[in-house]
């Protein structure tokens, strides 16, 4: 009989699938980086933390006009899972931030970065959560919008 198990206990067909997913993620991230470097986008800049790792990006968000953040430059990291674009990246501000959607460690809490599917707490619609069509640009635009208009659930309607 043929043994299709790897020494670590992962079936070979899964290893092939994971390799293909990793290659897809790398190609997609490489393409997005080239696009962002080719044509700048207002409100942020993006690049790799380490040129040898496409899965770890440094993002600098420029404080949106007419907000408390105006004139500021806020450094953050965007860390992509190997399953990107099927799973969302994590975003964390390295610069100190005070914002209702950013925790004390700098982690960004925004619907677009939440795992796809229904929200078990019922706060978000599935359409507001992560979808594979999102890009670094759509993430950054959403974060800039969040800085300008926080979702604090404390404001009067």
PDB file of N, CA and C in Angstrom, residues 29-30 32-34 36-37 45-60 76-80:
ATOM      1  N   UNK A  29      -0.372  39.321  -3.117  1.00  0.00           N
ATOM      2  CA  UNK A  29       0.251  40.383  -2.323  1.00  0.00           C
ATOM      3  C   UNK A  29       1.325  41.109  -3.129  1.00  0.00           C
ATOM      4  N   UNK A  30       2.080  40.379  -3.920  1.00  0.00           N
ATOM      5  CA  UNK A  30       3.096  40.992  -4.769  1.00  0.00           C
ATOM      6  C   UNK A  30       2.453  41.944  -5.774  1.00  0.00           C
ATOM      7  N   UNK A  32      -0.475  43.469  -5.460  1.00  0.00           N
ATOM      8  CA  UNK A  32      -1.019  44.634  -4.757  1.00  0.00           C
ATOM      9  C   UNK A  32       0.088  45.621  -4.391  1.00  0.00           C
ATOM     10  N   UNK A  33       1.234  45.105  -3.968  1.00  0.00           N
ATOM     11  CA  UNK A  33       2.359  45.974  -3.625  1.00  0.00           C
ATOM     12  C   UNK A  33       2.820  46.760  -4.852  1.00  0.00           C
ATOM     13  N   UNK A  34       2.940  46.092  -5.993  1.00  0.00           N
ATOM     14  CA  UNK A  34       3.344  46.770  -7.230  1.00  0.00           C
ATOM     15  C   UNK A  34       2.345  47.858  -7.611  1.00  0.00           C
ATOM     16  N   UNK A  36       0.269  49.530  -5.647  1.00  0.00           N
ATOM     17  CA  UNK A  36       0.342  50.650  -4.705  1.00  0.00           C
ATOM     18  C   UNK A  36       1.596  51.486  -4.932  1.00  0.00           C
ATOM     19  N   UNK A  37       2.690  50.855  -5.313  1.00  0.00           N
ATOM     20  CA  UNK A  37       3.924  51.598  -5.580  1.00  0.00           C
ATOM     21  C   UNK A  37       3.869  52.345  -6.904  1.00  0.00           C
ATOM     22  N   UNK A  45       0.530  55.217   3.004  1.00  0.00           N
ATOM     23  CA  UNK A  45       1.592  54.616   2.199  1.00  0.00           C
ATOM     24  C   UNK A  45       1.800  53.200   2.713  1.00  0.00           C
ATOM     25  N   UNK A  46       2.303  52.330   1.851  1.00  0.00           N
ATOM     26  CA  UNK A  46       2.448  50.922   2.213  1.00  0.00           C
ATOM     27  C   UNK A  46       3.738  50.355   1.645  1.00  0.00           C
ATOM     28  N   UNK A  47       4.332  49.453   2.402  1.00  0.00           N
ATOM     29  CA  UNK A  47       5.532  48.754   1.962  1.00  0.00           C
ATOM     30  C   UNK A  47       5.751  47.541   2.841  1.00  0.00           C
ATOM     31  N   UNK A  48       6.764  46.781   2.532  1.00  0.00           N
ATOM     32  CA  UNK A  48       7.067  45.587   3.312  1.00  0.00           C
ATOM     33  C   UNK A  48       7.929  45.948   4.519  1.00  0.00           C
ATOM     34  N   UNK A  49       7.696  45.271   5.628  1.00  0.00           N
ATOM     35  CA  UNK A  49       8.553  45.435   6.804  1.00  0.00           C
ATOM     36  C   UNK A  49       9.935  44.880   6.475  1.00  0.00           C
ATOM     37  N   UNK A  50       9.945  43.712   5.842  1.00  0.00           N
ATOM     38  CA  UNK A  50      11.173  43.027   5.433  1.00  0.00           C
ATOM     39  C   UNK A  50      10.988  42.622   3.971  1.00  0.00           C
ATOM     40  N   UNK A  51      11.908  43.019   3.120  1.00  0.00           N
ATOM     41  CA  UNK A  51      11.773  42.745   1.683  1.00  0.00           C
ATOM     42  C   UNK A  51      11.642  41.264   1.351  1.00  0.00           C
ATOM     43  N   UNK A  52      12.010  40.401   2.270  1.00  0.00           N
ATOM     44  CA  UNK A  52      11.938  38.959   2.024  1.00  0.00           C
ATOM     45  C   UNK A  52      10.638  38.331   2.505  1.00  0.00           C
ATOM     46  N   UNK A  53       9.714  39.139   3.026  1.00  0.00           N
ATOM     47  CA  UNK A  53       8.468  38.584   3.581  1.00  0.00           C
ATOM     48  C   UNK A  53       7.266  39.382   3.092  1.00  0.00           C
ATOM     49  N   UNK A  54       6.568  38.837   2.094  1.00  0.00           N
ATOM     50  CA  UNK A  54       5.387  39.507   1.527  1.00  0.00           C
ATOM     51  C   UNK A  54       4.199  39.519   2.483  1.00  0.00           C
ATOM     52  N   UNK A  55       4.264  38.780   3.572  1.00  0.00           N
ATOM     53  CA  UNK A  55       3.118  38.633   4.465  1.00  0.00           C
ATOM     54  C   UNK A  55       3.129  39.630   5.628  1.00  0.00           C
ATOM     55  N   UNK A  56       4.159  40.478   5.706  1.00  0.00           N
ATOM     56  CA  UNK A  56       4.239  41.477   6.776  1.00  0.00           C
ATOM     57  C   UNK A  56       4.487  42.848   6.154  1.00  0.00           C
ATOM     58  N   UNK A  57       3.475  43.704   6.266  1.00  0.00           N
ATOM     59  CA  UNK A  57       3.534  45.031   5.663  1.00  0.00           C
ATOM     60  C   UNK A  57       3.573  46.110   6.738  1.00  0.00           C
ATOM     61  N   UNK A  58       4.207  47.232   6.377  1.00  0.00           N
ATOM     62  CA  UNK A  58       4.141  48.426   7.215  1.00  0.00           C
ATOM     63  C   UNK A  58       3.272  49.436   6.477  1.00  0.00           C
ATOM     64  N   UNK A  59       2.292  49.934   7.179  1.00  0.00           N
ATOM     65  CA  UNK A  59       1.369  50.924   6.621  1.00  0.00           C
ATOM     66  C   UNK A  59       1.521  52.200   7.437  1.00  0.00           C
ATOM     67  N   UNK A  60       1.609  53.323   6.766  1.00  0.00           N
ATOM     68  CA  UNK A  60       1.573  54.613   7.453  1.00  0.00           C
ATOM     69  C   UNK A  60       0.281  55.292   7.031  1.00  0.00           C
ATOM     70  N   UNK A  76       1.532  51.437  11.290  1.00  0.00           N
ATOM     71  CA  UNK A  76       0.849  50.199  11.668  1.00  0.00           C
ATOM     72  C   UNK A  76       1.449  49.035  10.887  1.00  0.00           C
ATOM     73  N   UNK A  77       1.148  47.840  11.358  1.00  0.00           N
ATOM     74  CA  UNK A  77       1.569  46.627  10.659  1.00  0.00           C
ATOM     75  C   UNK A  77       0.338  45.868  10.209  1.00  0.00           C
ATOM     76  N   UNK A  78       0.406  45.330   9.030  1.00  0.00           N
ATOM     77  CA  UNK A  78      -0.653  44.502   8.462  1.00  0.00           C
ATOM     78  C   UNK A  78      -0.022  43.130   8.229  1.00  0.00           C
ATOM     79  N   UNK A  79      -0.504  42.141   8.977  1.00  0.00           N
ATOM     80  CA  UNK A  79       0.066  40.796   8.924  1.00  0.00           C
ATOM     81  C   UNK A  79      -0.947  39.868   8.253  1.00  0.00           C
ATOM     82  N   UNK A  80      -0.535  39.275   7.150  1.00  0.00           N
ATOM     83  CA  UNK A  80      -1.427  38.435   6.349  1.00  0.00           C
ATOM     84  C   UNK A  80      -1.254  36.966   6.712  1.00  0.00           C
TER      85      UNK A  80
END
